[in-house]
Tab-separated table of C-alpha atoms and ligand atoms in Angstrom:
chain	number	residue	atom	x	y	z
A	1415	UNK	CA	44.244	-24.869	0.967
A	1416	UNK	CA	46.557	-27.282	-1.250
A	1417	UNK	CA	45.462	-27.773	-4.736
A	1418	UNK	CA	46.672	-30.108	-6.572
A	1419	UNK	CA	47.886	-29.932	-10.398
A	1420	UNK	CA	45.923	-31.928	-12.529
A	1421	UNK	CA	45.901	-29.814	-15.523
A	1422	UNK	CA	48.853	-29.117	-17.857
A	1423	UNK	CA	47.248	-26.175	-19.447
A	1424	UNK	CA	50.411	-23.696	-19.956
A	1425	UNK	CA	51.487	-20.600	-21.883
A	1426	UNK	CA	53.067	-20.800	-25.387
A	1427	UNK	CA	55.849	-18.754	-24.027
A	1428	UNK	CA	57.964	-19.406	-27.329
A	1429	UNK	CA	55.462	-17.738	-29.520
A	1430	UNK	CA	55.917	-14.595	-26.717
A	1431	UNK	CA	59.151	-14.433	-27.478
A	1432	UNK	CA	59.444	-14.583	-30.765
A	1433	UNK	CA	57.455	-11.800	-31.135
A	1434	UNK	CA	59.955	-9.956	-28.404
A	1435	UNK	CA	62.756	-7.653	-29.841
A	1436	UNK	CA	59.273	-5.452	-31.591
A	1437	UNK	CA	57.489	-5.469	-28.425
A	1438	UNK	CA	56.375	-2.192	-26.981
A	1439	UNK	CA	57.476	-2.811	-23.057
A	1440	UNK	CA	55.606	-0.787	-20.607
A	1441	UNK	CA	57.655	-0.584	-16.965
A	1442	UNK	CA	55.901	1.220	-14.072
A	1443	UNK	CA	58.206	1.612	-11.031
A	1444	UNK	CA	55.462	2.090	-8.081
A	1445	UNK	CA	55.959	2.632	-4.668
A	1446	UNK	CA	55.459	-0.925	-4.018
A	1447	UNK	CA	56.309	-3.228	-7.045
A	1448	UNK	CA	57.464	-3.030	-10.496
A	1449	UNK	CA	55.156	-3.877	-13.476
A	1450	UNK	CA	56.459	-4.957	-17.234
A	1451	UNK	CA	53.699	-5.006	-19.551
A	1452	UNK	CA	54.325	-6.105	-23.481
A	1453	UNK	CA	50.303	-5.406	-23.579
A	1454	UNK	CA	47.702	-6.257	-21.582
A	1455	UNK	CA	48.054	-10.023	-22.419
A	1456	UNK	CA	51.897	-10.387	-20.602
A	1457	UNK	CA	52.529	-8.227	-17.194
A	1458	UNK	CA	54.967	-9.750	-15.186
A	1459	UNK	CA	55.127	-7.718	-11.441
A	1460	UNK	CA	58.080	-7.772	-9.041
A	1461	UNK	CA	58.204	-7.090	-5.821
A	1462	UNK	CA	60.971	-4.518	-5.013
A	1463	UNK	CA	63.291	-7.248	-3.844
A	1464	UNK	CA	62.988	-7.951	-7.411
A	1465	UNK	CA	60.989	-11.691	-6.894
A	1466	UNK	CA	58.310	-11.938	-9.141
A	1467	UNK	CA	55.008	-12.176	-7.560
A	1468	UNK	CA	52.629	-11.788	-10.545
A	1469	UNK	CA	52.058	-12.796	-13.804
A	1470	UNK	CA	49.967	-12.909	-17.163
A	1471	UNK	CA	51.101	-14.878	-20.273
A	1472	UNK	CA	48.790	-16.298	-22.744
A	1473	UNK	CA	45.688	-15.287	-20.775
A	1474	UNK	CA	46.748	-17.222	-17.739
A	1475	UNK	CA	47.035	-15.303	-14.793
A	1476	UNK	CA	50.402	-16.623	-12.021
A	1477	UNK	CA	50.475	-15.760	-8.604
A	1478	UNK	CA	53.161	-16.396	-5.817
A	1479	UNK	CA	52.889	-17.100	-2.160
A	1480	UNK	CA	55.437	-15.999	-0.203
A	1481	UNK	CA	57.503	-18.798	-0.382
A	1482	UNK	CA	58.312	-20.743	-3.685
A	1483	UNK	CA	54.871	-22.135	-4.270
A	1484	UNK	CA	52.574	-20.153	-7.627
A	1485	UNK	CA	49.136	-20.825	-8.756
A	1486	UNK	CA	47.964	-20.726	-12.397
A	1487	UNK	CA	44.496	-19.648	-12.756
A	1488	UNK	CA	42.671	-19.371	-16.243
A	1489	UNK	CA	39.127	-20.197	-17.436
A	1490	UNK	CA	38.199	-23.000	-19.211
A	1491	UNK	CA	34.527	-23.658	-20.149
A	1492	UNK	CA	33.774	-20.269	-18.509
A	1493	UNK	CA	34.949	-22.377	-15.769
A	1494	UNK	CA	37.747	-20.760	-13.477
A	1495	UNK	CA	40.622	-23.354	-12.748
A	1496	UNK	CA	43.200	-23.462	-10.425
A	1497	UNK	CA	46.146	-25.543	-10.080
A	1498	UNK	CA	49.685	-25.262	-8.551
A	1499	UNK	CA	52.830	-25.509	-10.379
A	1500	UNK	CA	54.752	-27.904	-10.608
A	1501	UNK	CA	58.530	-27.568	-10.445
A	1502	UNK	CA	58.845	-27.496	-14.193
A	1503	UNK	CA	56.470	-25.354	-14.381
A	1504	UNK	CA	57.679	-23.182	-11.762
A	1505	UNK	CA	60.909	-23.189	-13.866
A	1506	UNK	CA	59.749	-22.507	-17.090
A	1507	UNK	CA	57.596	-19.627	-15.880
A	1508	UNK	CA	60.990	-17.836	-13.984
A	1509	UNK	CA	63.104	-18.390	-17.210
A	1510	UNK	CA	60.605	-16.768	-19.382
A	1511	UNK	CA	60.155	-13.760	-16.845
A	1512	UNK	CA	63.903	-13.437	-16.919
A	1513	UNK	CA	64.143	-13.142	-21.106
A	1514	UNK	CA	61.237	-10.513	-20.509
A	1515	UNK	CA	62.924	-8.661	-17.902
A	1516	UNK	CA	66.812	-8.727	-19.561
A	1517	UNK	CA	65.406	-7.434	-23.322
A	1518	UNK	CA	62.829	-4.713	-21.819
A	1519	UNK	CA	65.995	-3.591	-19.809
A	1520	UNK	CA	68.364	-3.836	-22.289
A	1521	UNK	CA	67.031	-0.777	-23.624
A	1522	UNK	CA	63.870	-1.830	-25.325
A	1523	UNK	CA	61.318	0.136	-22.453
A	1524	UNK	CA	60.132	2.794	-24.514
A	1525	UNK	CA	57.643	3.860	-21.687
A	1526	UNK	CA	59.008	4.084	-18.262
A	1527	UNK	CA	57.323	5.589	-15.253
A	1528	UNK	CA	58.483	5.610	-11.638
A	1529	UNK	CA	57.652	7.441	-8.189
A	1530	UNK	CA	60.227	9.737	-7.583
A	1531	UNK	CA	63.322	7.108	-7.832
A	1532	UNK	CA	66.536	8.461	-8.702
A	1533	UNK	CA	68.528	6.971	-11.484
A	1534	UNK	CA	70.587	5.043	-9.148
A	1535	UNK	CA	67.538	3.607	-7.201
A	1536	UNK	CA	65.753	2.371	-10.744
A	1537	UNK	CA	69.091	0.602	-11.895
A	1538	UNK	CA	69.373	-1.247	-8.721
A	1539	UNK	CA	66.079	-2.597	-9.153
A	1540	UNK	CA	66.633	-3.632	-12.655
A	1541	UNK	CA	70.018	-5.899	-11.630
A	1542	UNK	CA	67.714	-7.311	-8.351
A	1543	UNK	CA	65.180	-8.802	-11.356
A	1544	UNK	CA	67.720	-9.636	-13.843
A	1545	UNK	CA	69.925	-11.020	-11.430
A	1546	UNK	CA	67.374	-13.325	-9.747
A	1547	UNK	CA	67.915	-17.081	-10.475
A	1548	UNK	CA	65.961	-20.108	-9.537
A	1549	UNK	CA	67.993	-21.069	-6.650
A	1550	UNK	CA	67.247	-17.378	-5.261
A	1551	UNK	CA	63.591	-18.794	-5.375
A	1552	UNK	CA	64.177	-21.727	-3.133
A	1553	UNK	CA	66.061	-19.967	-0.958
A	1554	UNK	CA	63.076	-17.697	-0.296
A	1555	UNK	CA	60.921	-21.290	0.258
A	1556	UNK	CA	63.456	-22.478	2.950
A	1557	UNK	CA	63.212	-18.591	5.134
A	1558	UNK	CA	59.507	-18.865	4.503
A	1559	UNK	CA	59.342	-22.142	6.200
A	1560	UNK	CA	61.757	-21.079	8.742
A	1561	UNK	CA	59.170	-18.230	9.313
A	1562	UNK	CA	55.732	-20.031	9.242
A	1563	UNK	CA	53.974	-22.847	10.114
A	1564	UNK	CA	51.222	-23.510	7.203
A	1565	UNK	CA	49.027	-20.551	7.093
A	1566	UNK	CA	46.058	-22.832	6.087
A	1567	UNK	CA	43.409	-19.613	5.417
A	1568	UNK	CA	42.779	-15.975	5.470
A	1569	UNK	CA	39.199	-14.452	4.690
A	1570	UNK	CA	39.500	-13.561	1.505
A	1571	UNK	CA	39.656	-9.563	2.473
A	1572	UNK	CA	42.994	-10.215	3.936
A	1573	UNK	CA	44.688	-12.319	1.802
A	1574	UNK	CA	47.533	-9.208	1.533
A	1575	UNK	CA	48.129	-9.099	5.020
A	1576	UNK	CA	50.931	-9.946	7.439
A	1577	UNK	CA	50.359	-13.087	8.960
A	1578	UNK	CA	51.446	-12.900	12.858
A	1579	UNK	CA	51.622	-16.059	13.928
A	1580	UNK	CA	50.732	-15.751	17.848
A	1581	UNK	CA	48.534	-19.057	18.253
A	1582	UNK	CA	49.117	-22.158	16.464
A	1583	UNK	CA	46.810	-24.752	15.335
A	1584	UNK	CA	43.322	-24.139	16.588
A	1585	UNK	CA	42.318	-24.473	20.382
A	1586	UNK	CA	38.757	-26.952	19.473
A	1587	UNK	CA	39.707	-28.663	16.065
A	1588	UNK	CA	36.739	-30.912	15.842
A	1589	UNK	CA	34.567	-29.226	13.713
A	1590	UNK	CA	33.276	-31.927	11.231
A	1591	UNK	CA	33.806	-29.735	8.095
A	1592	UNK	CA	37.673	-28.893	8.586
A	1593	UNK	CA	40.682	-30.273	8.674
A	1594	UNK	CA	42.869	-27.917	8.785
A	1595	UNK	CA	44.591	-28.652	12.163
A	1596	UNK	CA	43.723	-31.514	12.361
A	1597	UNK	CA	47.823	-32.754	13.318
A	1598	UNK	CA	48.563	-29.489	15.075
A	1599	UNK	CA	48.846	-29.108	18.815
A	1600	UNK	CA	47.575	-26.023	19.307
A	1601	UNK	CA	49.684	-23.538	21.570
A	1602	UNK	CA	49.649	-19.594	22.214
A	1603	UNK	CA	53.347	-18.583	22.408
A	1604	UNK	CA	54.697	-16.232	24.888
A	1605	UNK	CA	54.483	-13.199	24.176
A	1606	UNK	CA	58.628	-12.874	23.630
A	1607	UNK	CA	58.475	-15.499	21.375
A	1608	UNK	CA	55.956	-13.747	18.780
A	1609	UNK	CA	57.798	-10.528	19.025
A	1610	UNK	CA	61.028	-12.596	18.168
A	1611	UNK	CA	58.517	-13.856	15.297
A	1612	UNK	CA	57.790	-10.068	13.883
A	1613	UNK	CA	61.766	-9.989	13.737
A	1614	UNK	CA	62.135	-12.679	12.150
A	1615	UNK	CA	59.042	-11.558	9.632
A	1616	UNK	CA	60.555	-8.319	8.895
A	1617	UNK	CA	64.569	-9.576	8.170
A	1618	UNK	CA	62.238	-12.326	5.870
A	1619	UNK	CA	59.843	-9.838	3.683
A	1620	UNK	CA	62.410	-6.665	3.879
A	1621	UNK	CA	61.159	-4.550	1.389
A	1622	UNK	CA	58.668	-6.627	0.225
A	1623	UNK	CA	56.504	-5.818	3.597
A	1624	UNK	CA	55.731	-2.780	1.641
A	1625	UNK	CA	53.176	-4.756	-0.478
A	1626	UNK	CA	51.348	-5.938	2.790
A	1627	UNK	CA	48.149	-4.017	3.844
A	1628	UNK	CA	47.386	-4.996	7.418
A	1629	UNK	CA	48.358	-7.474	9.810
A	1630	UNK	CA	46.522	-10.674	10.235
A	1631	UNK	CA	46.824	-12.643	13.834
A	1632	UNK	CA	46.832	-16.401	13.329
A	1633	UNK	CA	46.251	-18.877	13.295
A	1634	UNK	CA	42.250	-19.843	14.253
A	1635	UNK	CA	40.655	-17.856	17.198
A	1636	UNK	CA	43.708	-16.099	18.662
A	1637	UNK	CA	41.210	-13.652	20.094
A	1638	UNK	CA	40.782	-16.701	23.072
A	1639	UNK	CA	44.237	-15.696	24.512
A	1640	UNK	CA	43.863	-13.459	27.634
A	1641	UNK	CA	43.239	-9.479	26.836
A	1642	UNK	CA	46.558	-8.839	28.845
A	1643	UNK	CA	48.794	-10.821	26.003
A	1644	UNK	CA	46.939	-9.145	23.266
A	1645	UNK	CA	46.638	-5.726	24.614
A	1646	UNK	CA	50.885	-6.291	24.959
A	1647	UNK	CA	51.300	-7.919	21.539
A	1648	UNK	CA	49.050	-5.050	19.817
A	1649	UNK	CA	50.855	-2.455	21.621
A	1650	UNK	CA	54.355	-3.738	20.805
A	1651	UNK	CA	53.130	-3.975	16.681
A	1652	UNK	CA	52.365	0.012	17.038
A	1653	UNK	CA	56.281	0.173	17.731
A	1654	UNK	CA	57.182	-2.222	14.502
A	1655	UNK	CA	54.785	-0.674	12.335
A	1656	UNK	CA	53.088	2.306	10.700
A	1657	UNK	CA	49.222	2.164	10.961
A	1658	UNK	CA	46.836	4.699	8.930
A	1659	UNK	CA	46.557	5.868	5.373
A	1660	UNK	CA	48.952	4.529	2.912
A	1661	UNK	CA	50.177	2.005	5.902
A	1662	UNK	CA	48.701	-0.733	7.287
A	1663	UNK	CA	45.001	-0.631	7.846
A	1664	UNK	CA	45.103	-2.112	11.258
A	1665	UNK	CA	45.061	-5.141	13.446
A	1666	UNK	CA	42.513	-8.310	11.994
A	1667	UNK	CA	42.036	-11.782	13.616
A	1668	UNK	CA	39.441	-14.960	13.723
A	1669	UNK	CA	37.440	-15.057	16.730
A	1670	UNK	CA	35.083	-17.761	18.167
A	1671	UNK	CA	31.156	-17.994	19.875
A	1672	UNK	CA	32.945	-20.363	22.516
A	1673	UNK	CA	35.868	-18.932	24.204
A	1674	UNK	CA	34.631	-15.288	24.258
A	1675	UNK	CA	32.422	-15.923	27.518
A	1676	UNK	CA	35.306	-14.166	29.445
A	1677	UNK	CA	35.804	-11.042	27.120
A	1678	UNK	CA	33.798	-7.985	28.054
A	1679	UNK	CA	33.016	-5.179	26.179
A	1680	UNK	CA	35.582	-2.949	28.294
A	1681	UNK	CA	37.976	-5.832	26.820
A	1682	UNK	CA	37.175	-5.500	23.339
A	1683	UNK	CA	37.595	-1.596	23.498
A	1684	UNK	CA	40.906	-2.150	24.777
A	1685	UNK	CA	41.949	-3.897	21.677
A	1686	UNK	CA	39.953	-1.061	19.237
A	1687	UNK	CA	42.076	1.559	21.051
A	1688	UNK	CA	45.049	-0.519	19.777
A	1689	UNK	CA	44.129	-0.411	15.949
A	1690	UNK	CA	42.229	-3.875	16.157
A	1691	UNK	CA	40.240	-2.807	13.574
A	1692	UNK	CA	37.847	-6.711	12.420
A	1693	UNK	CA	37.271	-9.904	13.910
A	1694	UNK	CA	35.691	-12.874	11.775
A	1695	UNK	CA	33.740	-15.184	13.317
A	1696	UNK	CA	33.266	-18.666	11.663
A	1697	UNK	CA	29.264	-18.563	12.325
A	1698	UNK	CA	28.192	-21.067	10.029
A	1699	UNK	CA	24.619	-21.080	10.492
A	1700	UNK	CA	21.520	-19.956	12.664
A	1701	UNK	CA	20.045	-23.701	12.824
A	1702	UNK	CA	21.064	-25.609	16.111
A	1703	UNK	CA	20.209	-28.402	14.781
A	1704	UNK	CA	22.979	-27.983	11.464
A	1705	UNK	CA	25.706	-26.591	14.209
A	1706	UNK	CA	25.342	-30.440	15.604
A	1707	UNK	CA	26.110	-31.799	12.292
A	1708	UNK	CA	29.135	-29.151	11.948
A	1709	UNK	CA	30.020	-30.751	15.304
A	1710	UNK	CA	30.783	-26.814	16.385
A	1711	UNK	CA	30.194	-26.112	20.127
A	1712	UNK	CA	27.935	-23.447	21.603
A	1713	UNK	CA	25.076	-21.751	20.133
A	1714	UNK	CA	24.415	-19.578	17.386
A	1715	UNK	CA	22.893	-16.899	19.832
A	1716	UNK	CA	26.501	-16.917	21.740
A	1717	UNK	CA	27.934	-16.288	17.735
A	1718	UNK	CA	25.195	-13.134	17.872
A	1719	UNK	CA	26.227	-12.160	21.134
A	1720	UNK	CA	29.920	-11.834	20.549
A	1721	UNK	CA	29.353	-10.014	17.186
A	1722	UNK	CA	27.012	-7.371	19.057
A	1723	UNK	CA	29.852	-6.993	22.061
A	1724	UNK	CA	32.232	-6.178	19.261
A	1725	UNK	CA	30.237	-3.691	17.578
A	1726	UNK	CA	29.413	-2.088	20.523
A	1727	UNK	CA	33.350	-1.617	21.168
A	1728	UNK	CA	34.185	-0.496	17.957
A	1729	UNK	CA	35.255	-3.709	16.197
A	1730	UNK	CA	33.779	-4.617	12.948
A	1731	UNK	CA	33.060	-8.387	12.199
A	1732	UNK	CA	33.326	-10.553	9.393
A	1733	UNK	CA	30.123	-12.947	9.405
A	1734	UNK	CA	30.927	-16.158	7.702
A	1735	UNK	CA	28.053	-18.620	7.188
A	1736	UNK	CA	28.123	-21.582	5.460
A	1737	UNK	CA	25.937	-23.251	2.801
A	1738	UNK	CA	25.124	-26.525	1.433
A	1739	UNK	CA	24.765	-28.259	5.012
A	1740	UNK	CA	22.386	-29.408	7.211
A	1741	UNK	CA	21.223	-31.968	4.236
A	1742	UNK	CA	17.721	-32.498	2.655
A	1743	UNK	CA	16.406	-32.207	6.475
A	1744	UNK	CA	17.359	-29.192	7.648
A	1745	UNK	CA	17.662	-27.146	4.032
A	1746	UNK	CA	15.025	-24.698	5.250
A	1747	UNK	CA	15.892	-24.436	8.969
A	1748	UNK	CA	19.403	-23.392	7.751
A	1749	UNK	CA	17.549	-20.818	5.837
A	1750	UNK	CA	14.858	-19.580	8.181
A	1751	UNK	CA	17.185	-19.807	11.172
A	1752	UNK	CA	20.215	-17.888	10.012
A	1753	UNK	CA	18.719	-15.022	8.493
A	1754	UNK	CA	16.393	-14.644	11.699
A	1755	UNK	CA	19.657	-14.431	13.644
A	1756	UNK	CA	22.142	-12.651	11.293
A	1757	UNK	CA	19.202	-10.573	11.509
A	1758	UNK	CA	19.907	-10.252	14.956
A	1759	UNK	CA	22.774	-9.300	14.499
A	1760	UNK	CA	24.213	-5.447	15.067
A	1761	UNK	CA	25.696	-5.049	11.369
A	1762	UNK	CA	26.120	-2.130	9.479
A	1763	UNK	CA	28.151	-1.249	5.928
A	1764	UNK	CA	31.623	-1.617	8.048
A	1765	UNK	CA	31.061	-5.415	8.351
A	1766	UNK	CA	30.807	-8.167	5.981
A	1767	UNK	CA	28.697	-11.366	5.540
A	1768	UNK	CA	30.388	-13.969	3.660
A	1769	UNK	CA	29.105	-16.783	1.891
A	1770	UNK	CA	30.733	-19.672	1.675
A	1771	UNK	CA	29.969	-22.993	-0.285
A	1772	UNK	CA	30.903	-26.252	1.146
A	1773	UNK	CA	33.186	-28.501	-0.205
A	1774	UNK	CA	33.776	-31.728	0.646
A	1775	UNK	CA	37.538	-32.667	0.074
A	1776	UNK	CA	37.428	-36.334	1.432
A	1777	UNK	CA	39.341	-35.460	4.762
A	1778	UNK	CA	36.679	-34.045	6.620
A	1779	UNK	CA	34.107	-36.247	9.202
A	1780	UNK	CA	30.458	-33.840	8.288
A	1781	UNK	CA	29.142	-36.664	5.975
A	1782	UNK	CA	29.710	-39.207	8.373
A	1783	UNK	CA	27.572	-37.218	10.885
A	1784	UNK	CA	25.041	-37.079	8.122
A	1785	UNK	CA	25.337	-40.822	8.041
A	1786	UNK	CA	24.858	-41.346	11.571
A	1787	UNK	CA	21.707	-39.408	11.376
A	1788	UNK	CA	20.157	-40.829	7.933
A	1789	UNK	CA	20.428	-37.656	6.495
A	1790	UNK	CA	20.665	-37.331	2.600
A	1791	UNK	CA	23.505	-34.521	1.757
A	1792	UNK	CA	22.312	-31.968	-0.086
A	1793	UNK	CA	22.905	-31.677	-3.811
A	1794	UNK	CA	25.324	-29.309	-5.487
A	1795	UNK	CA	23.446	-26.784	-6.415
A	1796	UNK	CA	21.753	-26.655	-2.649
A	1797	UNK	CA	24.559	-24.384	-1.833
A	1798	UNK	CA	24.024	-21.293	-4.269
A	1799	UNK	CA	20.098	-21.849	-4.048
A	1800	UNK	CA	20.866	-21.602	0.350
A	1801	UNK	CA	23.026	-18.342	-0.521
A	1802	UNK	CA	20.438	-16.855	-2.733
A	1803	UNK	CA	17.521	-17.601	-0.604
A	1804	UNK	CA	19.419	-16.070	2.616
A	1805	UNK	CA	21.231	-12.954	1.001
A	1806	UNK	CA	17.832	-11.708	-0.362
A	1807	UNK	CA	16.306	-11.675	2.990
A	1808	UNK	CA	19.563	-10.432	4.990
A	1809	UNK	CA	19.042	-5.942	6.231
A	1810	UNK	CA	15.888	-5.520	3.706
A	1811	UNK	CA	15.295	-2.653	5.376
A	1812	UNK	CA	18.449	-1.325	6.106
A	1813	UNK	CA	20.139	1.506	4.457
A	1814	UNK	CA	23.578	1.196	6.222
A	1815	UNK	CA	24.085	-2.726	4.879
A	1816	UNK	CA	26.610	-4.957	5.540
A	1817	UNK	CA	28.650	-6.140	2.301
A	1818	UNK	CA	27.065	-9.117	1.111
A	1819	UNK	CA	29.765	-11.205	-0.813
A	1820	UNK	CA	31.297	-15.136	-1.408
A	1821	UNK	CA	33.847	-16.530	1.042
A	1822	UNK	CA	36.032	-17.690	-2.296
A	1823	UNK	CA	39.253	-19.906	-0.661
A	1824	UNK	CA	40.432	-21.813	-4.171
A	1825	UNK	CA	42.526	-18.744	-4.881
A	1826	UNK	CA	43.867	-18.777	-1.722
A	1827	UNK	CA	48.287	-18.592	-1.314
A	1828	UNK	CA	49.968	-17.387	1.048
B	2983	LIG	S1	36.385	-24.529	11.804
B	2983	LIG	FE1	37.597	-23.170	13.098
B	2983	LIG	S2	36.988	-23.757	15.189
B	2983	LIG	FE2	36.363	-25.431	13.883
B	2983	LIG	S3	38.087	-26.878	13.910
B	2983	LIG	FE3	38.390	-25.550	12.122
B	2983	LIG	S4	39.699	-23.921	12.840
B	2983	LIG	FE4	38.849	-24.919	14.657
């Protein structure tokens, strides 16, 4: 998701550092990052590279992908906006970090607390942040690039996780409401080439893997490749990585209702014996009818049918519908239809349904297939009235629910 910067809404860092020499600093060296606080207002976190990856200054929150590229995000009307930074931006921001960083180490940390580093290992933290310059940051945008191809989305549960890229681009790409791949040829790689990839990850993040919690395969629907190459690709990740408490949480990827014919249940167990732990399937609605506006093949029954085969392996799912489509025509099919078959559907508190709103960013084809069929769009408030109407109607009676929750992208950065 690019968003562009169209705000220049920024922190008065001067007046921060004025006020500098008589702050009370706060460090906290944790087992994954490092944390300065001046108060809750200004926390600038590290990873233990010594990159910063966080930030709050002047009650706008910063957050970095793993390249070069931040977001700002701050609320404005009660609003929540997010924009990019620009270079400037980008530059001001890592100067001001560093003036923070060189006074609270130059002896001004009052309060220091730290996981069982020795002396040595805190001091060679402290010259990896102070010593970090701009250009350090743009070198870290050219391996990141040399690493990935776009990671255009995550659900929003695994926006921490280790991208593996093992598929690229996405094997249908003519859904009328994305774009994402839309210039991509899709490919799976051989297997040797992804493990060559995981290298190449680790030598990239080095001890900044530490802040990842579970490993993502991309990009769309990787689950279509056959259960041979994943079975081999999730049994070479056991040897690269530690799985289980205080590691990473397991294996997570985006799965499809029209490749997954072919997989059998005895398939899917074969992957949950592996640590394949969630698959998220990009449902979108229960209403035929609104899947041939989405332009998304199959059915929503084959969606139902691939969710209950994973559940009866021992794979949870992510559910993600979408609202605000289907138009004035079909606003109550989309309603009646889904929850009959999400209904349907084999879910239990381990699982998710996510909600998400559609937005129309001027590069995708749906409203042209609304066109075609002299359908009026729905308005913007449709979407939370669909959500509402479908979430109160979704398990009623069930006391093992699935989380109900928002499919929120615009924060998305990876
Ligand atoms: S929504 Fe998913 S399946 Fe459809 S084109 Fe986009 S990535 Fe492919």
């Amino acid at each position: 998701m690019i968003v562009k910067n169209f705000n220049k809404r920024f922190p008065d860092y001067e007046k921060i550092l004025e006020n500098l020499e008589s702050a009370n600093f706060l460090v906290n060296f944790k087992k994954n990052s490092i944390s300065i606080s001046l108060d809750i207002f200004t926390v600038l976190t590290y990873d233990l590279r010594g990159f910063l990856i966080y930030g709050i200054a002047d009650e706008i929150t910063f957050k970095r992908g793993l390249g070069n590229r931040f977001l700002k995000i701050y609320r404005e009307n009660a609003k929540k906006q997010r924009f990019d930074l620009t270079d400037f931006e980008r530059k001001s921001l890592l100067n001001f970090a560093k003036q923070v960083s060189e006074t609270c180490f130059s002896g001004k940390a009052k309060n220091v607390n730290h996981e069982n580093y020795t002396q040595a290992e805190l001091e060679n933290f402290i010259q990896k942040i102070n010593s970090k310059n701009y250009e350090d940051y743009e070198e870290l945008e050219e391996l990141y690039k040399k690493n990935y191809s776009p990671v255009m989305i995550l659900p929003p549960d695994q926006y921490l996780a280790l991208v593996v890229q093992m598929t690229v681009g996405c094997s249908y790409n003519k859904c009328s409401f994305c774009s994402f791949y839309k210039d991509v040829e899709f490919k799976i790689k051989p297997v040797q080439e992804v493990k060559n990839h995981i290298f190449g990850l680790k030598n990239f993040l080095g001890e900044a893997l530490k802040l990842r919690k579970s490993i993502f395969l991309g990009d769309a629907n990787s689950l279509l490749a056959p259960t041979k190459y994943l079975v081999e690709l999730l049994d070479f990740l056991q040897t690269q990585f530690e799985f289980g408490r205080g590691n990473f949480s397991g294996v997570y990827a985006f799965v499809d209702n029209f490749t997954q014919n072919f997989k059998t249940k005895n398939d899917y167990q074969k992957l949950a014996e592996r640590n394949f732990k969630r698959a998220y399937i990009g449902f979108e609605t229960g209403s035929q009818n609104v899947l041939r506006l989405l332009n998304k093949p199959a059915t929503p029954q084959d969606a139902r049918d691939v969710v209950n085969r994973l559940k009866e392996s021992g794979i949870s799912v992510g559910v993600i519908l979408m609202t605000g489509v289907g138009g004035k025509k079909y606003f109550d099919e989309h309603i009646e239809k889904s929850v009959e078959v999400i209904n349907q559907m084999n879910l239990d508190s381990s699982d998710i349904v996510y909600f998400s709103e559609f937005v129309s960013y001027g590069m995708q084809n749906y409203l042209e297939f609304l066109h075609r069929e002299g359908i009026e769009d729905n308005a913007e408030t449709d979407s939370k009235m669909q959500t509402e109407a479908i979430k109160s109607r979704l398990f009623e009676n069930s006391r093992d629910k699935p989380k109900l929750t928002k499919y929120e992208i615009e924060e998305f950065i990876y």
